[in-house]
Structure formats: structure tokens, C-alpha cells
Amino acid sequence: METTGTRRSLAWLVGVWVLTRTALLLFVFKVYVFPGPDVTSDVSVIYHDWYEVLRTGTFPLDDVTWQYPPAAALAVLAPALVFWLDYTSAFFVLAFCADLVVLLLLLYAGLRPGRLVRGAWVWVAGVPLLGPTVYARYDVMVTAVAVAALLAGARRPALMGALTAFGAMLKVWPVLLLVAARRRGAWLWAALTAGALAAAFAVAMPGAFAFLTFQRDRGTEVESLGGLVLHVARQNGWDGQVLLNYGSVEFLGPYVDAVSTAALALSALAFGWLLLWRLRARRFAPHTLADAAFVAVLMFTTTSRVISPQYLVWLVGLAAVCLCFRGSPMRLPVALVLAACLATVLEFPLWFAHVVASDALGVTLLFVRNGLLVAATVLAARALWRSTTGRPAPLPVPRRTERARETSLPS
């Protein structure tokens, strides 16, 4: 009976994945047009322009929108492998393949003894909630590497370290996967892999680390937590502007620097909390590695100066890994993240014009989305702290009558 139920559940899961991913492909290939701004232009214009520069053997040194670590060049160049398709179509196919890889990894993990398939359900449900943006950014590829690293962490720390370093060289944030890693092999292989990749790119291609300057100069993006303050100020007479700047739609004007500095201060506080947690943590269960990574990425996403829609893909992937484990206390935070995904597709791309205009609808959507992320962050951090710090619960003490009965028994 249990086997029959499992097969039926898997059939439903695969069926939902096929239907939702077919819909995403139809949207990015423009068989059907998704409402709002064209989310595919990043691939057809920006990524393609980077591709033309990268294939000459150098990074796009004069383009401030290039704000990624050097291994991101591999993701941008990867469509060349699908040589029978044009660049944009090939990119969408590779994003679809990365999505499939994540599903297979989660199924492999979820079907092992003591694990759950509900993690795969989180991925199947969460990705389509974000709309076609998922297939029009390379973040789904980075997430696939991060999921593989986390799932390898318990048994193969060396593989986890190498994959984590590779992910960090793709888009920095996967370095947070190591926050709960206790085995030296993970840290050693992460350092060796990162060093080797950095050296290889620095020697092979000029400008491998120019992205650090471009990233430093970014301001407060309209969808961020700090952006909410400026949206409200704009409704009350603040004379700042909303313009395309450094590759995203940002606020420009008085006090923007102060808001950006406050966001950096919040990120610093998040780092301090994680450090304190790591020093106080005493109990490490099989799910703690994934739980801690989920909390860390939640913290730095929520406090960032930029909360782009594709950032939610990272959270969905890590949330899915958490719920592969029976004992993970992250169920409520994961549900809040999935709700934030739905709010995200409403604010971008569906009603992004309202967000840019700072009108009532746009600001309400941002309050809901960012509020859900803040709530998920606080609850996830609380759950992680409670499940890992302090002493283990004491064993139950036998009642007096039970002790008397035990002592009266013949030896």
C-alpha cells in the first residue's frame, strides 16, 4: 500500500512539474506573452552582449552591469554548447535543464530512507510562482550547484566544499552554505577550489575581478527593504527619482546613500548574529547544514540593497533541501517564502509599473512581499537557534511508583 501511495505521489509530482515547466517555456519563447515588462530581454540583449565580449577572451570591463564573479562567464558562454539554436533559445533550454537537475537531485535525496519527497514538492511549486523570470536569468543554474553542494554535505564534505566554491565563483552567495560546515574537508576543498578558479581566470582573462568595483557602487533598488522607505518618502513629497542605474531600477536623490548605508549595517548585524549562532551552536542534526544555509541566505537577501525577483530562486532551492529532512523546523518559514514568491511575480513583472510609480498598489505589494521575507527570516533564525543551541533535553525521570516497582523486582 505504501509503495502504491509513493508511486502515485511521484506521478503527481512529475506531472505537475511537466505542466508548469511547459507553461514557463511557452512564456519565455513567447508563444504566450506574460503580462508586464519583457523579462527575456536580459538574455537576448544583456547576456548576449556579454557573450560577444567574453568569447574574445576578456571580461566586459567597460560595462558596469557586469557585477558577477569570474565563473559567471561560464554560464553566459554555455549556450554555445547548444550550437544548433540561437543564443537566447539555447539559454532557455539550459535553464530548463538546470531546473530538471534540481528536481532529480531532490527526488534522489527525498527517496532515501528517513527522507521526504516534500522537498521536491517545494521546488516544483515554488519555481512557477516566480513566473518566466526563472528561465530568463542564470540564477537557476547557480541554485542547481548550491542544491548539489548541500545534499553532498553530510557524506562528502570535500565534494560539498568544491561545489560551494564553484557556486560562489558563479554568484558569491553560495559561500553562505558553509556557515554550519564542521568538517575540515569542506573548508579545505572550498579554499583550494576557489583559489584555483580565481588564479585561472585572473591569468586567462583580463578584468576577472572588476565586478567588485561595479558591485560596490550599486545603490538602493526599488524592490528592496530600504526601497520601501524611499517609496513612502516619495509619496510624501521626497523629490528623488527612479532610474535605470547599474543594471537595475534604483532610487537616486537625497538620503539614498543613508538608506544604502543602513542596509549594509543590517547585513553586518546579520553576519554578527550568524557568527554568534555558530559559536553557541551545540546540537548539529543531519538537517542543520541546510537549515543554517537557508537562514543565512534569507538574512542577506532580506537586508540587501537589491532584492531582485530571481533571488527568490535561491531561497526556494535551499528551502526544498531543508524539507527533504524529517526533523527540519523550517516548515513555516518555507511556507512564507513560497507566499513571497507569489507576491514577487505580482510586483514583477505583472504590476512593476506601479512599483516604479510608487503608487498605492506598488507599495502595498512590496510591503507584502518584503514583510513575508522579514517574517520568514525572523522565524527561521529563531527556529535554528532553538534547535541547535543549549543543552539537549534531559531524559524523562521515572515516577516514584515506577522506581519502587523496579527496586522490588527480584534480581
Tab-separated table of C-alpha atoms in Angstrom:
chain	number	residue	atom	x	y	z
A	1	MET	CA	0.000	0.000	0.000
A	2	GLU	CA	2.810	2.390	0.941
A	3	THR	CA	4.620	1.657	-2.347
A	4	THR	CA	1.443	2.325	-4.305
A	5	GLY	CA	0.931	5.623	-2.488
A	6	THR	CA	4.523	6.666	-3.131
A	7	ARG	CA	4.242	5.887	-6.835
A	8	ARG	CA	1.015	7.837	-7.087
A	9	SER	CA	2.599	10.813	-5.308
A	10	LEU	CA	5.611	10.701	-7.620
A	11	ALA	CA	3.349	10.542	-10.661
A	12	TRP	CA	1.522	13.654	-9.483
A	13	LEU	CA	4.794	15.442	-8.750
A	14	VAL	CA	6.276	14.708	-12.159
A	15	GLY	CA	3.002	15.600	-13.865
A	16	VAL	CA	2.802	18.982	-12.129
A	17	TRP	CA	6.459	19.659	-12.944
A	18	VAL	CA	5.907	18.890	-16.645
A	19	LEU	CA	2.799	21.091	-16.857
A	20	THR	CA	4.277	24.071	-15.031
A	21	ARG	CA	7.613	23.933	-16.851
A	22	THR	CA	5.864	23.653	-20.203
A	23	ALA	CA	3.995	26.836	-19.293
A	24	LEU	CA	7.270	28.598	-18.408
A	25	LEU	CA	8.823	27.562	-21.722
A	26	LEU	CA	5.787	28.791	-23.631
A	27	PHE	CA	6.142	32.159	-21.911
A	28	VAL	CA	9.894	32.638	-22.453
A	29	PHE	CA	9.620	31.515	-26.092
A	30	LYS	CA	6.724	33.993	-26.388
A	31	VAL	CA	4.182	31.514	-27.651
A	32	TYR	CA	2.119	33.237	-24.981
A	33	VAL	CA	3.051	36.695	-23.690
A	34	PHE	CA	3.333	37.063	-19.932
A	35	PRO	CA	1.870	40.374	-18.679
A	36	GLY	CA	4.229	43.190	-17.752
A	37	PRO	CA	7.725	44.073	-18.995
A	38	ASP	CA	9.575	41.593	-21.196
A	39	VAL	CA	11.677	39.560	-18.758
A	40	THR	CA	13.595	37.840	-21.555
A	41	SER	CA	15.406	40.990	-22.695
A	42	ASP	CA	18.184	40.380	-20.159
A	43	VAL	CA	19.101	37.243	-22.105
A	44	SER	CA	18.551	38.498	-25.640
A	45	VAL	CA	20.310	41.839	-25.070
A	46	ILE	CA	22.494	41.969	-21.941
A	47	TYR	CA	23.659	38.358	-21.722
A	48	HIS	CA	24.139	38.163	-25.471
A	49	ASP	CA	26.273	41.325	-25.478
A	50	TRP	CA	28.395	39.884	-22.666
A	51	TYR	CA	28.703	36.663	-24.640
A	52	GLU	CA	30.118	38.525	-27.634
A	53	VAL	CA	32.736	40.192	-25.421
A	54	LEU	CA	33.613	37.105	-23.377
A	55	ARG	CA	34.209	34.959	-26.408
A	56	THR	CA	37.074	37.328	-27.351
A	57	GLY	CA	38.909	36.315	-24.158
A	58	THR	CA	38.208	39.280	-21.894
A	59	PHE	CA	35.573	40.350	-19.404
A	60	PRO	CA	33.264	43.297	-20.225
A	61	LEU	CA	35.471	45.852	-18.474
A	62	ASP	CA	33.541	48.903	-19.687
A	63	ASP	CA	30.101	47.603	-18.734
A	64	VAL	CA	29.049	48.494	-15.173
A	65	THR	CA	26.200	45.979	-15.374
A	66	TRP	CA	28.777	43.166	-15.216
A	67	GLN	CA	28.694	42.654	-11.444
A	68	TYR	CA	29.403	38.942	-11.153
A	69	PRO	CA	32.363	36.761	-10.138
A	70	PRO	CA	34.511	35.401	-12.955
A	71	ALA	CA	32.927	31.940	-13.232
A	72	ALA	CA	29.673	33.652	-14.279
A	73	ALA	CA	31.358	33.826	-17.680
A	74	LEU	CA	30.833	30.066	-17.964
A	75	ALA	CA	27.065	30.455	-17.555
A	76	VAL	CA	26.954	33.243	-20.122
A	77	LEU	CA	29.092	31.272	-22.586
A	78	ALA	CA	27.287	27.962	-22.004
A	79	PRO	CA	24.626	28.461	-24.741
A	80	ALA	CA	27.414	27.959	-27.268
A	81	LEU	CA	27.208	24.260	-26.371
A	82	VAL	CA	23.707	24.168	-27.861
A	83	PHE	CA	25.113	25.371	-31.165
A	84	TRP	CA	22.102	24.416	-33.290
A	85	LEU	CA	19.955	27.055	-31.545
A	86	ASP	CA	20.245	30.812	-31.402
A	87	TYR	CA	21.744	32.244	-28.221
A	88	THR	CA	18.502	33.184	-26.485
A	89	SER	CA	16.756	29.878	-27.197
A	90	ALA	CA	19.811	27.913	-26.117
A	91	PHE	CA	19.927	29.795	-22.823
A	92	PHE	CA	16.289	28.956	-22.074
A	93	VAL	CA	16.941	25.291	-22.810
A	94	LEU	CA	19.916	25.259	-20.428
A	95	ALA	CA	17.859	26.975	-17.698
A	96	PHE	CA	15.196	24.309	-18.154
A	97	CYS	CA	17.880	21.602	-17.841
A	98	ALA	CA	19.183	23.171	-14.620
A	99	ASP	CA	15.631	23.126	-13.263
A	100	LEU	CA	15.395	19.423	-14.136
A	101	VAL	CA	18.721	18.702	-12.441
A	102	VAL	CA	17.448	20.266	-9.200
A	103	LEU	CA	14.297	18.147	-9.364
A	104	LEU	CA	16.290	14.944	-9.875
A	105	LEU	CA	18.657	15.789	-7.017
A	106	LEU	CA	15.755	16.445	-4.651
A	107	LEU	CA	13.995	13.242	-5.694
A	108	TYR	CA	17.184	11.237	-5.188
A	109	ALA	CA	17.575	12.741	-1.718
A	110	GLY	CA	13.898	12.507	-0.808
A	111	LEU	CA	13.541	8.837	-1.691
A	112	ARG	CA	16.365	7.738	0.592
A	113	PRO	CA	15.465	6.105	3.933
A	114	GLY	CA	14.468	8.657	6.538
A	115	ARG	CA	13.989	11.445	3.984
A	116	LEU	CA	10.901	13.066	2.459
A	117	VAL	CA	9.777	13.906	-1.074
A	118	ARG	CA	8.127	17.108	0.158
A	119	GLY	CA	11.362	18.960	-0.588
A	120	ALA	CA	10.880	18.186	-4.280
A	121	TRP	CA	7.304	19.477	-3.976
A	122	VAL	CA	8.637	22.806	-2.659
A	123	TRP	CA	10.768	23.150	-5.789
A	124	VAL	CA	8.001	22.030	-8.145
A	125	ALA	CA	5.556	24.535	-6.650
A	126	GLY	CA	7.921	27.426	-5.901
A	127	VAL	CA	9.566	27.929	-9.282
A	128	PRO	CA	6.404	28.560	-11.348
A	129	LEU	CA	5.166	31.008	-8.688
A	130	LEU	CA	8.002	33.307	-9.813
A	131	GLY	CA	6.915	33.217	-13.441
A	132	PRO	CA	9.149	33.171	-16.539
A	133	THR	CA	11.863	35.254	-14.855
A	134	VAL	CA	13.327	31.983	-13.546
A	135	TYR	CA	14.300	30.829	-17.035
A	136	ALA	CA	15.471	34.288	-18.087
A	137	ARG	CA	18.279	34.564	-15.502
A	138	TYR	CA	21.235	32.302	-14.776
A	139	ASP	CA	20.349	32.067	-11.067
A	140	VAL	CA	18.603	28.726	-11.588
A	141	MET	CA	21.955	27.307	-12.720
A	142	VAL	CA	23.688	28.623	-9.586
A	143	THR	CA	20.890	27.177	-7.460
A	144	ALA	CA	21.437	23.754	-9.023
A	145	VAL	CA	25.090	23.865	-7.919
A	146	ALA	CA	24.083	25.007	-4.415
A	147	VAL	CA	21.484	22.238	-4.012
A	148	ALA	CA	24.030	19.634	-5.115
A	149	ALA	CA	26.557	21.030	-2.615
A	150	LEU	CA	24.138	20.911	0.321
A	151	LEU	CA	22.956	17.404	-0.453
A	152	ALA	CA	26.578	16.240	-0.685
A	153	GLY	CA	27.487	17.910	2.604
A	154	ALA	CA	26.673	15.125	5.056
A	155	ARG	CA	28.601	12.313	3.390
A	156	ARG	CA	31.058	14.021	1.039
A	157	PRO	CA	32.441	17.191	2.649
A	158	ALA	CA	35.187	17.502	0.050
A	159	LEU	CA	32.642	17.489	-2.781
A	160	MET	CA	30.493	19.980	-0.896
A	161	GLY	CA	33.464	22.311	-0.472
A	162	ALA	CA	34.405	22.143	-4.150
A	163	LEU	CA	30.815	22.719	-5.326
A	164	THR	CA	30.305	25.543	-2.839
A	165	ALA	CA	33.423	27.308	-4.079
A	166	PHE	CA	32.354	26.867	-7.681
A	167	GLY	CA	28.913	28.258	-6.833
A	168	ALA	CA	30.490	31.226	-5.045
A	169	MET	CA	32.606	31.936	-8.117
A	170	LEU	CA	29.373	31.959	-10.114
A	171	LYS	CA	27.426	34.358	-7.866
A	172	VAL	CA	29.030	34.786	-4.405
A	173	TRP	CA	26.022	33.846	-2.211
A	174	PRO	CA	26.699	30.045	-2.158
A	175	VAL	CA	29.659	30.745	0.149
A	176	LEU	CA	26.994	31.001	2.884
A	177	LEU	CA	26.385	27.260	2.549
A	178	LEU	CA	29.488	26.722	4.674
A	179	VAL	CA	28.087	28.531	7.721
A	180	ALA	CA	27.311	25.243	9.511
A	181	ALA	CA	30.029	23.074	7.956
A	182	ARG	CA	32.060	21.428	10.726
A	183	ARG	CA	34.331	19.075	8.824
A	184	ARG	CA	37.650	20.496	7.721
A	185	GLY	CA	37.434	18.809	4.348
A	186	ALA	CA	34.591	21.100	3.273
A	187	TRP	CA	36.531	24.261	4.138
A	188	LEU	CA	39.807	22.976	2.739
A	189	TRP	CA	38.340	21.972	-0.613
A	190	ALA	CA	36.360	25.193	-0.805
A	191	ALA	CA	39.538	27.224	-0.320
A	192	LEU	CA	41.535	25.130	-2.801
A	193	THR	CA	38.818	25.238	-5.465
A	194	ALA	CA	38.190	28.962	-5.071
A	195	GLY	CA	41.910	29.710	-5.210
A	196	ALA	CA	42.438	27.577	-8.297
A	197	LEU	CA	39.477	29.101	-10.141
A	198	ALA	CA	40.447	32.659	-9.189
A	199	ALA	CA	44.015	32.130	-10.351
A	200	ALA	CA	42.921	30.502	-13.601
A	201	PHE	CA	40.546	33.328	-14.507
A	202	ALA	CA	42.994	36.048	-13.449
A	203	VAL	CA	45.662	34.578	-15.726
A	204	ALA	CA	43.410	33.628	-18.645
A	205	MET	CA	41.111	36.656	-18.923
A	206	PRO	CA	41.759	40.335	-18.103
A	207	GLY	CA	39.374	42.025	-15.676
A	208	ALA	CA	38.286	38.944	-13.761
A	209	PHE	CA	37.637	40.936	-10.584
A	210	ALA	CA	36.456	44.262	-11.969
A	211	PHE	CA	32.984	43.285	-10.771
A	212	LEU	CA	33.961	44.193	-7.199
A	213	THR	CA	34.065	47.894	-8.050
A	214	PHE	CA	30.818	47.796	-10.008
A	215	GLN	CA	29.035	45.950	-7.190
A	216	ARG	CA	30.303	48.379	-4.557
A	217	ASP	CA	28.833	51.362	-6.417
A	218	ARG	CA	25.286	49.991	-6.573
A	219	GLY	CA	22.534	51.969	-4.849
A	220	THR	CA	19.132	51.129	-3.366
A	221	GLU	CA	16.942	49.169	-5.745
A	222	VAL	CA	13.200	49.878	-5.822
A	223	GLU	CA	12.202	46.376	-4.666
A	224	SER	CA	14.472	46.265	-1.617
A	225	LEU	CA	13.572	46.675	2.031
A	226	GLY	CA	15.318	50.045	2.099
A	227	GLY	CA	13.490	50.978	-1.080
A	228	LEU	CA	10.224	50.815	0.845
A	229	VAL	CA	11.371	53.745	2.980
A	230	LEU	CA	12.018	55.798	-0.142
A	231	HIS	CA	8.709	54.770	-1.727
A	232	VAL	CA	6.871	56.115	1.328
A	233	ALA	CA	9.042	59.248	1.324
A	234	ARG	CA	8.241	59.753	-2.349
A	235	GLN	CA	4.526	59.609	-1.588
A	236	ASN	CA	5.096	62.363	0.965
A	237	GLY	CA	6.970	64.814	-1.241
A	238	TRP	CA	10.520	63.459	-1.468
A	239	ASP	CA	11.947	64.691	-4.768
A	240	GLY	CA	14.166	61.740	-5.668
A	241	GLN	CA	13.997	59.817	-8.935
A	242	VAL	CA	13.623	56.219	-10.072
A	243	LEU	CA	16.048	55.449	-12.897
A	244	LEU	CA	17.828	52.508	-14.514
A	245	ASN	CA	21.226	52.567	-12.833
A	246	TYR	CA	23.972	49.916	-12.627
A	247	GLY	CA	21.747	47.378	-14.311
A	248	SER	CA	18.688	47.734	-12.056
A	249	VAL	CA	15.915	50.220	-11.363
A	250	GLU	CA	17.200	52.282	-8.423
A	251	PHE	CA	16.397	55.365	-6.409
A	252	LEU	CA	18.583	58.399	-6.976
A	253	GLY	CA	18.413	61.540	-4.888
A	254	PRO	CA	18.780	62.902	-1.334
A	255	TYR	CA	19.223	60.414	1.520
A	256	VAL	CA	19.616	57.418	-0.789
A	257	ASP	CA	23.190	56.945	0.410
A	258	ALA	CA	21.966	56.900	4.017
A	259	VAL	CA	19.407	54.205	3.203
A	260	SER	CA	22.062	52.149	1.397
A	261	THR	CA	24.397	52.507	4.388
A	262	ALA	CA	21.608	51.346	6.698
A	263	ALA	CA	21.111	48.260	4.525
A	264	LEU	CA	24.818	47.469	4.781
A	265	ALA	CA	24.613	47.913	8.551
A	266	LEU	CA	21.729	45.429	8.700
A	267	SER	CA	23.774	42.946	6.669
A	268	ALA	CA	26.641	43.429	9.124
A	269	LEU	CA	24.261	42.720	12.030
A	270	ALA	CA	23.073	39.585	10.231
A	271	PHE	CA	26.684	38.460	9.887
A	272	GLY	CA	27.224	39.128	13.595
A	273	TRP	CA	24.168	37.052	14.517
A	274	LEU	CA	25.380	34.158	12.368
A	275	LEU	CA	28.796	34.316	13.997
A	276	LEU	CA	27.224	34.300	17.470
A	277	TRP	CA	24.992	31.393	16.495
A	278	ARG	CA	27.961	29.426	15.204
A	279	LEU	CA	29.803	29.936	18.480
A	280	ARG	CA	26.778	28.948	20.567
A	281	ALA	CA	25.501	26.029	18.490
A	282	ARG	CA	25.874	22.674	20.248
A	283	ARG	CA	23.498	20.280	18.509
A	284	PHE	CA	24.017	19.527	14.823
A	285	ALA	CA	21.378	17.255	13.297
A	286	PRO	CA	21.504	15.996	9.696
A	287	HIS	CA	19.247	18.878	8.631
A	288	THR	CA	21.227	21.634	10.404
A	289	LEU	CA	23.564	22.228	7.457
A	290	ALA	CA	20.634	23.023	5.157
A	291	ASP	CA	18.702	24.941	7.823
A	292	ALA	CA	21.657	27.214	8.572
A	293	ALA	CA	22.308	27.866	4.884
A	294	PHE	CA	18.636	28.748	4.387
A	295	VAL	CA	18.722	31.180	7.316
A	296	ALA	CA	21.979	32.793	6.183
A	297	VAL	CA	20.795	33.375	2.614
A	298	LEU	CA	17.431	34.632	3.905
A	299	MET	CA	19.206	37.161	6.102
A	300	PHE	CA	21.465	38.510	3.414
A	301	THR	CA	18.697	38.563	0.800
A	302	THR	CA	16.289	40.451	3.045
A	303	THR	CA	18.870	43.045	4.158
A	304	SER	CA	20.370	43.532	0.693
A	305	ARG	CA	20.239	46.832	-1.179
A	306	VAL	CA	18.818	44.797	-4.055
A	307	ILE	CA	16.084	42.142	-3.840
A	308	SER	CA	15.663	41.127	-7.455
A	309	PRO	CA	12.929	38.560	-8.245
A	310	GLN	CA	15.471	35.919	-9.227
A	311	TYR	CA	16.916	35.990	-5.691
A	312	LEU	CA	13.828	34.082	-4.585
A	313	VAL	CA	15.014	31.145	-6.736
A	314	TRP	CA	17.936	30.706	-4.326
A	315	LEU	CA	15.576	30.617	-1.356
A	316	VAL	CA	13.226	28.114	-2.988
A	317	GLY	CA	16.139	25.773	-3.733
A	318	LEU	CA	17.515	25.916	-0.190
A	319	ALA	CA	14.019	25.627	1.293
A	320	ALA	CA	13.475	22.483	-0.759
A	321	VAL	CA	16.648	20.915	0.640
A	322	CYS	CA	15.555	21.749	4.213
A	323	LEU	CA	12.243	19.962	3.789
A	324	CYS	CA	13.906	16.821	2.461
A	325	PHE	CA	14.715	16.143	6.131
A	326	ARG	CA	12.054	14.981	8.575
A	327	GLY	CA	13.347	16.958	11.534
A	328	SER	CA	13.780	20.359	9.879
A	329	PRO	CA	11.982	23.122	11.821
A	330	MET	CA	11.722	25.307	8.710
A	331	ARG	CA	8.232	24.405	7.523
A	332	LEU	CA	6.590	27.727	8.430
A	333	PRO	CA	9.452	29.901	7.075
A	334	VAL	CA	9.380	27.842	3.862
A	335	ALA	CA	5.626	28.452	3.519
A	336	LEU	CA	6.244	32.192	3.962
A	337	VAL	CA	8.931	32.139	1.268
A	338	LEU	CA	6.529	30.427	-1.146
A	339	ALA	CA	3.945	33.115	-0.377
A	340	ALA	CA	6.640	35.739	-1.037
A	341	CYS	CA	7.252	34.112	-4.438
A	342	LEU	CA	3.615	34.687	-5.376
A	343	ALA	CA	3.808	38.294	-4.184
A	344	THR	CA	7.022	38.703	-6.181
A	345	VAL	CA	5.507	37.719	-9.527
A	346	LEU	CA	2.716	40.212	-8.855
A	347	GLU	CA	5.142	43.076	-8.255
A	348	PHE	CA	7.464	41.963	-11.059
A	349	PRO	CA	6.718	41.704	-13.838
A	350	LEU	CA	2.921	41.878	-13.586
A	351	TRP	CA	2.472	45.285	-11.905
A	352	PHE	CA	6.026	46.594	-11.959
A	353	ALA	CA	4.854	49.900	-13.442
A	354	HIS	CA	3.007	50.527	-10.171
A	355	VAL	CA	6.167	49.771	-8.191
A	356	VAL	CA	8.186	52.230	-10.283
A	357	ALA	CA	5.457	54.847	-9.830
A	358	SER	CA	5.445	54.316	-6.033
A	359	ASP	CA	1.657	54.286	-6.095
A	360	ALA	CA	-0.593	52.585	-3.541
A	361	LEU	CA	-0.744	49.234	-5.352
A	362	GLY	CA	3.002	49.047	-5.941
A	363	VAL	CA	3.925	49.971	-2.373
A	364	THR	CA	1.332	47.557	-0.956
A	365	LEU	CA	2.755	44.700	-2.999
A	366	LEU	CA	6.253	45.482	-1.758
A	367	PHE	CA	5.062	45.699	1.853
A	368	VAL	CA	3.502	42.265	1.490
A	369	ARG	CA	6.471	40.639	-0.296
A	370	ASN	CA	9.171	42.157	1.900
A	371	GLY	CA	7.077	41.671	5.016
A	372	LEU	CA	6.808	37.967	4.234
A	373	LEU	CA	10.579	37.779	3.768
A	374	VAL	CA	11.231	39.581	7.061
A	375	ALA	CA	8.806	37.278	8.880
A	376	ALA	CA	10.407	34.204	7.287
A	377	THR	CA	13.859	35.444	8.295
A	378	VAL	CA	12.934	36.088	11.925
A	379	LEU	CA	11.069	32.791	12.346
A	380	ALA	CA	13.770	30.773	10.586
A	381	ALA	CA	16.528	32.322	12.713
A	382	ARG	CA	14.504	31.642	15.873
A	383	ALA	CA	13.906	28.029	14.862
A	384	LEU	CA	17.580	27.488	14.043
A	385	TRP	CA	18.684	28.981	17.367
A	386	ARG	CA	16.240	26.894	19.370
A	387	SER	CA	17.084	23.645	17.603
A	388	THR	CA	20.862	23.945	17.905
A	389	THR	CA	21.821	25.952	20.998
A	390	GLY	CA	21.657	24.999	24.651
A	391	ARG	CA	21.834	21.557	26.173
A	392	PRO	CA	19.942	18.530	24.888
A	393	ALA	CA	16.608	17.909	26.541
A	394	PRO	CA	17.055	15.762	29.689
A	395	LEU	CA	15.845	12.194	29.710
A	396	PRO	CA	12.477	11.682	31.435
A	397	VAL	CA	12.779	10.857	35.137
A	398	PRO	CA	10.831	7.716	36.210
A	399	ARG	CA	7.987	8.335	38.601
A	400	ARG	CA	8.367	7.300	42.250
A	401	THR	CA	5.998	4.337	41.888
A	402	GLU	CA	7.930	3.083	38.848
A	403	ARG	CA	11.248	3.332	40.723
A	404	ALA	CA	9.730	1.476	43.685
A	405	ARG	CA	8.425	-1.232	41.389
A	406	GLU	CA	11.875	-1.578	39.762
A	407	THR	CA	13.632	-1.944	43.129
A	408	SER	CA	11.109	-4.535	44.356
A	409	LEU	CA	11.588	-6.813	41.374
A	410	PRO	CA	13.683	-9.953	42.103
A	411	SER	CA	17.185	-9.869	40.654
